[in-house]
Amino acid sequence: MESSIFKYIRRYSLRQQIWIVIVSGASFPFLYLFYELPKRIVNDAILSDPERFPVELFGLELGHFTFLFALCGVFLILVVINQGFKYYINLFKGLTGERMLRRLRFDLYSRVLRFPLPTFRNMSQGEIIPMITAEVEPLGGFIGDAYAQPAFQGGQLLVIIAFLFVANPIMAGAAVALYPLQVYVIPKLQRRVNLLGKERVRLVRKLSDRIGETVQGVQEVHVHDTSRLERADFSIRLGEIFEVRYKIYRQKFVIKFINNFIQQLGPFFFYSLGGFLVISESLDIGTLLASIAAHKDLAAPWKQLLNYYQISADSRIKYENVVSQFEPAGMHDSSLQDTEPEQITPLTGEVATFNLTLNDDQDVPVVDGVNLKFSLDQSVAVVGAGGPGRDNLMLLLARLLDPHGGRVTVGGQDTIGLPEAITGRRMSFVGSAGYVFAATIASNLYYGLKHRQIGPNPDDEAATEHKQKTAESLRSGNSTDDFFGDWVDLAGAGLANTAELDRKAFRVLDLVEFRDDVYRFGLRGTFDPGKEPERAEAIMKAREALRVRAKADPGIAALIETFDRTKYNANATMAENLLFGNAIGDVFKMDRLAENDYVRSVLKKAGLTDTILQVGFQVAATMIELFADLPPDHEIFQQFSFISADELSEFQAILSRADKDHPETLSSDDRSKLLSLPFLIIPARHRLGLITDDLQAQILKAREIFAADLPDDLRAAVEFYEPDRYISAANIQDNILFGKISHGEAHAADNVGQLISEVIRDLSLSDEIVRVGLDYHVGVGGARLTPAQRQKLVLARSLIKQPDLLLISEGLNTLDAAAQSRIMENLLEEYDGRALVWSLQRPELAEAFDRVIVMEGGKVKEQGTFAELKGAGNLLAGLVAERVA
């Protein structure tokens, strides 16, 4: 990138900067007239002798008042013209600045994508993120002002000074006599501020880095009780920033004091010297008044120019600081990412290394003079004692690290010069720390197929909107690709259509034993039946099949209490029974249903308010009696209490001041709390005997009132249960079940789950459930997945693009030994005839591979077949013996 911000500005916005300067220059004649005209109004109209009228103006004869108003009209026109110039200049500056800020952020982000991996060992995301976001934010405003501000404000200043000197040179000279002193003193003071600003930026970056480190390591803080240590460290860092910022404030206010003091000397000279000249009749009053007004306006451009100087110095430092961090040693050339070969053919031949060397930060070799060779149709195991050698060798082979010496060739081509279009499509690497993005399983699975945009967004309206924005992206130097377009490169993965992609996805999920997990996610997933009517119809067939089974087998029927509009479901809460549907949005919150105004009106109409309030009294009294002496984390408390430990004392207070026989004496808040409790009761589970048959019958009547009287504006907030309709707000499992699992039946949940699986299998719906599971959102960094699931997903992502060379470096170390062995067998069979290189923790597993490479101390000590190396005296034999022992 350009070494200075002004070079960057000139390279990408020179034409815009020149245009702003031209427009600024065009505004100056109108500005001069704006200051000249008030003098004419005062001298030639207001104070003029009435006898000289009428006068001629633009060929028209004007009387005294007409002449006055004509000049005032011209003044108003000049006001509009000057403000129009300011509006246009400011708008154009803002547009230019925002485009350049967008470009700068894009350039910085693009450079992050080209950083060599070792850079991230010394630079954390806590440093990178604020540099791209917060630190460069002020640069956008400065870029727009870079040339326009000194041109426009400087021009205004010169126009005003010229006007003052034309009016009276002596008075003007006195008014601006101290400006040269400011020009000399202010830069010296500003340099100190700049140095302090640079230090502040450095300290804030370190603070951000420390915050990020604390967030990532917060578990260790809790484990080792080091919160006071962390707070002490944070306090010191805040103190250092405080001291620097305080020094900056002191310097800035000294500068401000000098500026304001010198600025206020102007009126002193005008009132004293100007007054003397008027009294001595050497100056007319109109000129004095116009000069005072002009000098008043002189402060604004002068202040803007001084402010510009400060911002310019600050922006220069910010830009240089940021750019210096985005030029790490060994950064890859952009051509490696931008080059798109006309044809990408499969890799063939051999992988070979020649005296391959990699040093650590202390310049100690961790991969030392490695020479090896294997065919791209072989499986290779890399084993060895502990140390970084194996892992780093795998990264070198994957072209994720650049060697300090030697080279790696694939098919006779040096990998250093290969574009990512080849290494990223025909090769793949799976490490122990593979990253899962905050998206769906499908987005992560197909991530390795999204090299370039293949087609437009299927949504025509969205595609058209993107095309309209393309021109602006070009002006800002951004990508013109549509992120929401079709990116999945089916042809690159050897697939003809999306149906083959589905089959391939299911295949790789089976290979890494991740399909069952995705299936379970699918059962808990939802979809829009309006967009997927065939899928909804298939799930409805599963519901019917389960119903038929339950009807034919009393044992199955006992496991499920189906939803029936005419019956109270004893395995559901009172809230669920009242709504008899799924709440959509936050209008009807099931845990706070009694607080809803419409629900209260339904209870009142059904005559249930006092009854439910009485039940609330009894529930609260029972909970207090049963759980008052239990610790908050007691198992029974957690399972059966409707009142949290924090709320227990609050309900005790409510009961102590409540009159059970006169509920109307309760406050509105107390009534709401007590009314809410019965809505949480599940009769079959809690068995409190409070939801009597009579109360259940009343709730059924209230259910009918709720549905019949539901206002139109609330109908979208609830989806009622219908036996022949898919419930869009419920997950697939609940749609198939269409009821509640019976409490009290032994192993009911497990048995029902097995039944649902059988129904899905009989109807061949498993693939459809997995498709829904692929839409499961994995959370930030895959936080909603287990470590084992994350590693399986990362491995599947590499497999689906069918690379010619797959390198795995402890990519399954979170799985148990049996699972690792099964998946390894699957991949060896899948990769028969292609290159699979696996760095193994368990050397005995190397027997299944065509070749074995044994490393020690960063050097290759042995290589050959397992049979050749397993003999006594060989290093491999010793490693296997150690594991067996």
PDB file of C-alpha atoms in Angstrom, residues 596-729:
ATOM      1  CA  ASN A 596     -51.322 -10.595  28.402  1.00  0.00           C
ATOM      2  CA  ASP A 597     -54.326  -8.243  28.246  1.00  0.00           C
ATOM      3  CA  TYR A 598     -56.259 -10.374  25.786  1.00  0.00           C
ATOM      4  CA  VAL A 599     -55.688 -13.548  27.820  1.00  0.00           C
ATOM      5  CA  ARG A 600     -56.968 -11.744  30.908  1.00  0.00           C
ATOM      6  CA  SER A 601     -60.088 -10.681  29.029  1.00  0.00           C
ATOM      7  CA  VAL A 602     -60.677 -14.316  28.000  1.00  0.00           C
ATOM      8  CA  LEU A 603     -60.314 -15.493  31.604  1.00  0.00           C
ATOM      9  CA  LYS A 604     -62.743 -12.831  32.762  1.00  0.00           C
ATOM     10  CA  LYS A 605     -65.286 -13.750  30.088  1.00  0.00           C
ATOM     11  CA  ALA A 606     -64.983 -17.435  31.040  1.00  0.00           C
ATOM     12  CA  GLY A 607     -65.335 -16.600  34.753  1.00  0.00           C
ATOM     13  CA  LEU A 608     -61.936 -18.135  35.499  1.00  0.00           C
ATOM     14  CA  THR A 609     -59.960 -15.218  36.926  1.00  0.00           C
ATOM     15  CA  ASP A 610     -60.771 -15.807  40.597  1.00  0.00           C
ATOM     16  CA  THR A 611     -60.538 -19.584  40.237  1.00  0.00           C
ATOM     17  CA  ILE A 612     -57.075 -19.459  38.707  1.00  0.00           C
ATOM     18  CA  LEU A 613     -56.045 -16.867  41.277  1.00  0.00           C
ATOM     19  CA  GLN A 614     -57.100 -19.271  44.054  1.00  0.00           C
ATOM     20  CA  VAL A 615     -55.084 -22.042  42.399  1.00  0.00           C
ATOM     21  CA  GLY A 616     -52.168 -19.618  42.270  1.00  0.00           C
ATOM     22  CA  PHE A 617     -52.470 -19.118  46.031  1.00  0.00           C
ATOM     23  CA  GLN A 618     -52.347 -22.852  46.578  1.00  0.00           C
ATOM     24  CA  VAL A 619     -49.439 -23.400  44.197  1.00  0.00           C
ATOM     25  CA  ALA A 620     -47.398 -20.657  45.861  1.00  0.00           C
ATOM     26  CA  ALA A 621     -48.162 -21.979  49.342  1.00  0.00           C
ATOM     27  CA  THR A 622     -47.259 -25.532  48.297  1.00  0.00           C
ATOM     28  CA  MET A 623     -44.002 -24.477  46.651  1.00  0.00           C
ATOM     29  CA  ILE A 624     -42.954 -22.448  49.684  1.00  0.00           C
ATOM     30  CA  GLU A 625     -43.787 -25.311  52.024  1.00  0.00           C
ATOM     31  CA  LEU A 626     -41.919 -27.893  49.946  1.00  0.00           C
ATOM     32  CA  PHE A 627     -38.879 -25.941  48.826  1.00  0.00           C
ATOM     33  CA  ALA A 628     -38.223 -23.189  51.379  1.00  0.00           C
ATOM     34  CA  ASP A 629     -35.490 -25.218  53.096  1.00  0.00           C
ATOM     35  CA  LEU A 630     -33.899 -26.690  49.958  1.00  0.00           C
ATOM     36  CA  PRO A 631     -30.749 -25.263  48.375  1.00  0.00           C
ATOM     37  CA  PRO A 632     -31.296 -23.566  44.998  1.00  0.00           C
ATOM     38  CA  ASP A 633     -29.381 -26.282  43.134  1.00  0.00           C
ATOM     39  CA  HIS A 634     -31.333 -29.175  44.618  1.00  0.00           C
ATOM     40  CA  GLU A 635     -32.494 -31.653  41.957  1.00  0.00           C
ATOM     41  CA  ILE A 636     -36.133 -31.713  43.125  1.00  0.00           C
ATOM     42  CA  PHE A 637     -36.216 -27.918  43.286  1.00  0.00           C
ATOM     43  CA  GLN A 638     -34.932 -27.636  39.719  1.00  0.00           C
ATOM     44  CA  GLN A 639     -37.408 -30.201  38.376  1.00  0.00           C
ATOM     45  CA  PHE A 640     -40.686 -29.324  40.078  1.00  0.00           C
ATOM     46  CA  SER A 641     -40.658 -25.822  41.516  1.00  0.00           C
ATOM     47  CA  PHE A 642     -42.477 -23.120  39.513  1.00  0.00           C
ATOM     48  CA  ILE A 643     -40.728 -20.469  41.548  1.00  0.00           C
ATOM     49  CA  SER A 644     -36.998 -19.799  41.281  1.00  0.00           C
ATOM     50  CA  ALA A 645     -34.913 -19.601  44.421  1.00  0.00           C
ATOM     51  CA  ASP A 646     -34.594 -15.831  43.939  1.00  0.00           C
ATOM     52  CA  GLU A 647     -38.391 -15.444  43.762  1.00  0.00           C
ATOM     53  CA  LEU A 648     -39.224 -17.630  46.745  1.00  0.00           C
ATOM     54  CA  SER A 649     -38.949 -14.847  49.328  1.00  0.00           C
ATOM     55  CA  GLU A 650     -40.969 -12.537  47.062  1.00  0.00           C
ATOM     56  CA  PHE A 651     -43.890 -14.998  46.966  1.00  0.00           C
ATOM     57  CA  GLN A 652     -43.624 -15.477  50.730  1.00  0.00           C
ATOM     58  CA  ALA A 653     -44.114 -11.723  51.080  1.00  0.00           C
ATOM     59  CA  ILE A 654     -47.102 -11.815  48.685  1.00  0.00           C
ATOM     60  CA  LEU A 655     -48.817 -14.555  50.686  1.00  0.00           C
ATOM     61  CA  SER A 656     -48.144 -12.781  53.968  1.00  0.00           C
ATOM     62  CA  ARG A 657     -50.001  -9.659  52.838  1.00  0.00           C
ATOM     63  CA  ALA A 658     -52.699 -11.417  50.769  1.00  0.00           C
ATOM     64  CA  ASP A 659     -56.217 -12.271  51.842  1.00  0.00           C
ATOM     65  CA  LYS A 660     -57.114 -15.541  50.189  1.00  0.00           C
ATOM     66  CA  ASP A 661     -60.848 -14.880  50.446  1.00  0.00           C
ATOM     67  CA  HIS A 662     -60.578 -11.331  49.109  1.00  0.00           C
ATOM     68  CA  PRO A 663     -58.267 -11.382  46.072  1.00  0.00           C
ATOM     69  CA  GLU A 664     -59.471  -7.964  44.980  1.00  0.00           C
ATOM     70  CA  THR A 665     -57.299  -6.469  47.739  1.00  0.00           C
ATOM     71  CA  LEU A 666     -54.134  -7.604  45.918  1.00  0.00           C
ATOM     72  CA  SER A 667     -52.114  -5.155  43.914  1.00  0.00           C
ATOM     73  CA  SER A 668     -52.068  -5.611  40.132  1.00  0.00           C
ATOM     74  CA  ASP A 669     -48.456  -6.821  40.223  1.00  0.00           C
ATOM     75  CA  ASP A 670     -49.186  -9.419  42.940  1.00  0.00           C
ATOM     76  CA  ARG A 671     -52.242 -10.672  41.048  1.00  0.00           C
ATOM     77  CA  SER A 672     -50.177 -11.112  37.865  1.00  0.00           C
ATOM     78  CA  LYS A 673     -47.544 -13.143  39.685  1.00  0.00           C
ATOM     79  CA  LEU A 674     -50.074 -15.460  41.302  1.00  0.00           C
ATOM     80  CA  LEU A 675     -52.135 -15.826  38.117  1.00  0.00           C
ATOM     81  CA  SER A 676     -49.007 -16.897  36.217  1.00  0.00           C
ATOM     82  CA  LEU A 677     -48.236 -19.911  38.412  1.00  0.00           C
ATOM     83  CA  PRO A 678     -51.125 -22.234  37.418  1.00  0.00           C
ATOM     84  CA  PHE A 679     -50.319 -21.734  33.726  1.00  0.00           C
ATOM     85  CA  LEU A 680     -47.054 -23.660  34.293  1.00  0.00           C
ATOM     86  CA  ILE A 681     -48.659 -26.793  35.772  1.00  0.00           C
ATOM     87  CA  ILE A 682     -48.556 -30.087  33.850  1.00  0.00           C
ATOM     88  CA  PRO A 683     -51.077 -32.302  35.701  1.00  0.00           C
ATOM     89  CA  ALA A 684     -49.590 -35.650  34.640  1.00  0.00           C
ATOM     90  CA  ARG A 685     -46.119 -34.559  35.673  1.00  0.00           C
ATOM     91  CA  HIS A 686     -46.617 -32.431  38.763  1.00  0.00           C
ATOM     92  CA  ARG A 687     -49.585 -34.303  40.277  1.00  0.00           C
ATOM     93  CA  LEU A 688     -50.582 -31.498  42.648  1.00  0.00           C
ATOM     94  CA  GLY A 689     -54.297 -32.254  42.278  1.00  0.00           C
ATOM     95  CA  LEU A 690     -55.046 -28.575  41.636  1.00  0.00           C
ATOM     96  CA  ILE A 691     -56.093 -28.837  37.968  1.00  0.00           C
ATOM     97  CA  THR A 692     -59.390 -30.610  38.661  1.00  0.00           C
ATOM     98  CA  ASP A 693     -61.711 -32.087  36.052  1.00  0.00           C
ATOM     99  CA  ASP A 694     -64.042 -29.144  36.542  1.00  0.00           C
ATOM    100  CA  LEU A 695     -61.234 -26.636  35.992  1.00  0.00           C
ATOM    101  CA  GLN A 696     -60.096 -28.542  32.902  1.00  0.00           C
ATOM    102  CA  ALA A 697     -63.618 -28.294  31.476  1.00  0.00           C
ATOM    103  CA  GLN A 698     -63.606 -24.538  32.149  1.00  0.00           C
ATOM    104  CA  ILE A 699     -60.231 -24.179  30.411  1.00  0.00           C
ATOM    105  CA  LEU A 700     -61.693 -25.949  27.351  1.00  0.00           C
ATOM    106  CA  LYS A 701     -64.514 -23.386  27.273  1.00  0.00           C
ATOM    107  CA  ALA A 702     -61.956 -20.598  27.617  1.00  0.00           C
ATOM    108  CA  ARG A 703     -60.024 -22.202  24.724  1.00  0.00           C
ATOM    109  CA  GLU A 704     -63.065 -21.784  22.472  1.00  0.00           C
ATOM    110  CA  ILE A 705     -63.518 -18.169  23.581  1.00  0.00           C
ATOM    111  CA  PHE A 706     -59.817 -17.482  22.951  1.00  0.00           C
ATOM    112  CA  ALA A 707     -60.034 -18.777  19.371  1.00  0.00           C
ATOM    113  CA  ALA A 708     -63.422 -17.275  18.532  1.00  0.00           C
ATOM    114  CA  ASP A 709     -62.760 -13.758  19.852  1.00  0.00           C
ATOM    115  CA  LEU A 710     -59.108 -13.468  18.802  1.00  0.00           C
ATOM    116  CA  PRO A 711     -58.725 -10.025  17.177  1.00  0.00           C
ATOM    117  CA  ASP A 712     -57.472  -9.862  13.593  1.00  0.00           C
ATOM    118  CA  ASP A 713     -54.291  -8.060  14.642  1.00  0.00           C
ATOM    119  CA  LEU A 714     -53.403 -10.969  16.973  1.00  0.00           C
ATOM    120  CA  ARG A 715     -54.199 -13.890  14.662  1.00  0.00           C
ATOM    121  CA  ALA A 716     -50.666 -13.934  13.284  1.00  0.00           C
ATOM    122  CA  ALA A 717     -49.329 -14.365  16.843  1.00  0.00           C
ATOM    123  CA  VAL A 718     -50.676 -17.904  17.310  1.00  0.00           C
ATOM    124  CA  GLU A 719     -50.907 -20.980  15.086  1.00  0.00           C
ATOM    125  CA  PHE A 720     -53.641 -23.331  16.243  1.00  0.00           C
ATOM    126  CA  TYR A 721     -53.216 -27.095  16.244  1.00  0.00           C
ATOM    127  CA  GLU A 722     -55.030 -28.784  13.361  1.00  0.00           C
ATOM    128  CA  PRO A 723     -54.719 -32.563  12.849  1.00  0.00           C
ATOM    129  CA  ASP A 724     -54.529 -32.236   9.068  1.00  0.00           C
ATOM    130  CA  ARG A 725     -52.249 -29.193   8.859  1.00  0.00           C
ATOM    131  CA  TYR A 726     -48.502 -28.785   9.297  1.00  0.00           C
ATOM    132  CA  ILE A 727     -47.548 -26.532  12.235  1.00  0.00           C
ATOM    133  CA  SER A 728     -44.938 -24.168  10.813  1.00  0.00           C
ATOM    134  CA  ALA A 729     -43.828 -22.858  14.217  1.00  0.00           C
TER     135      ALA A 729
END
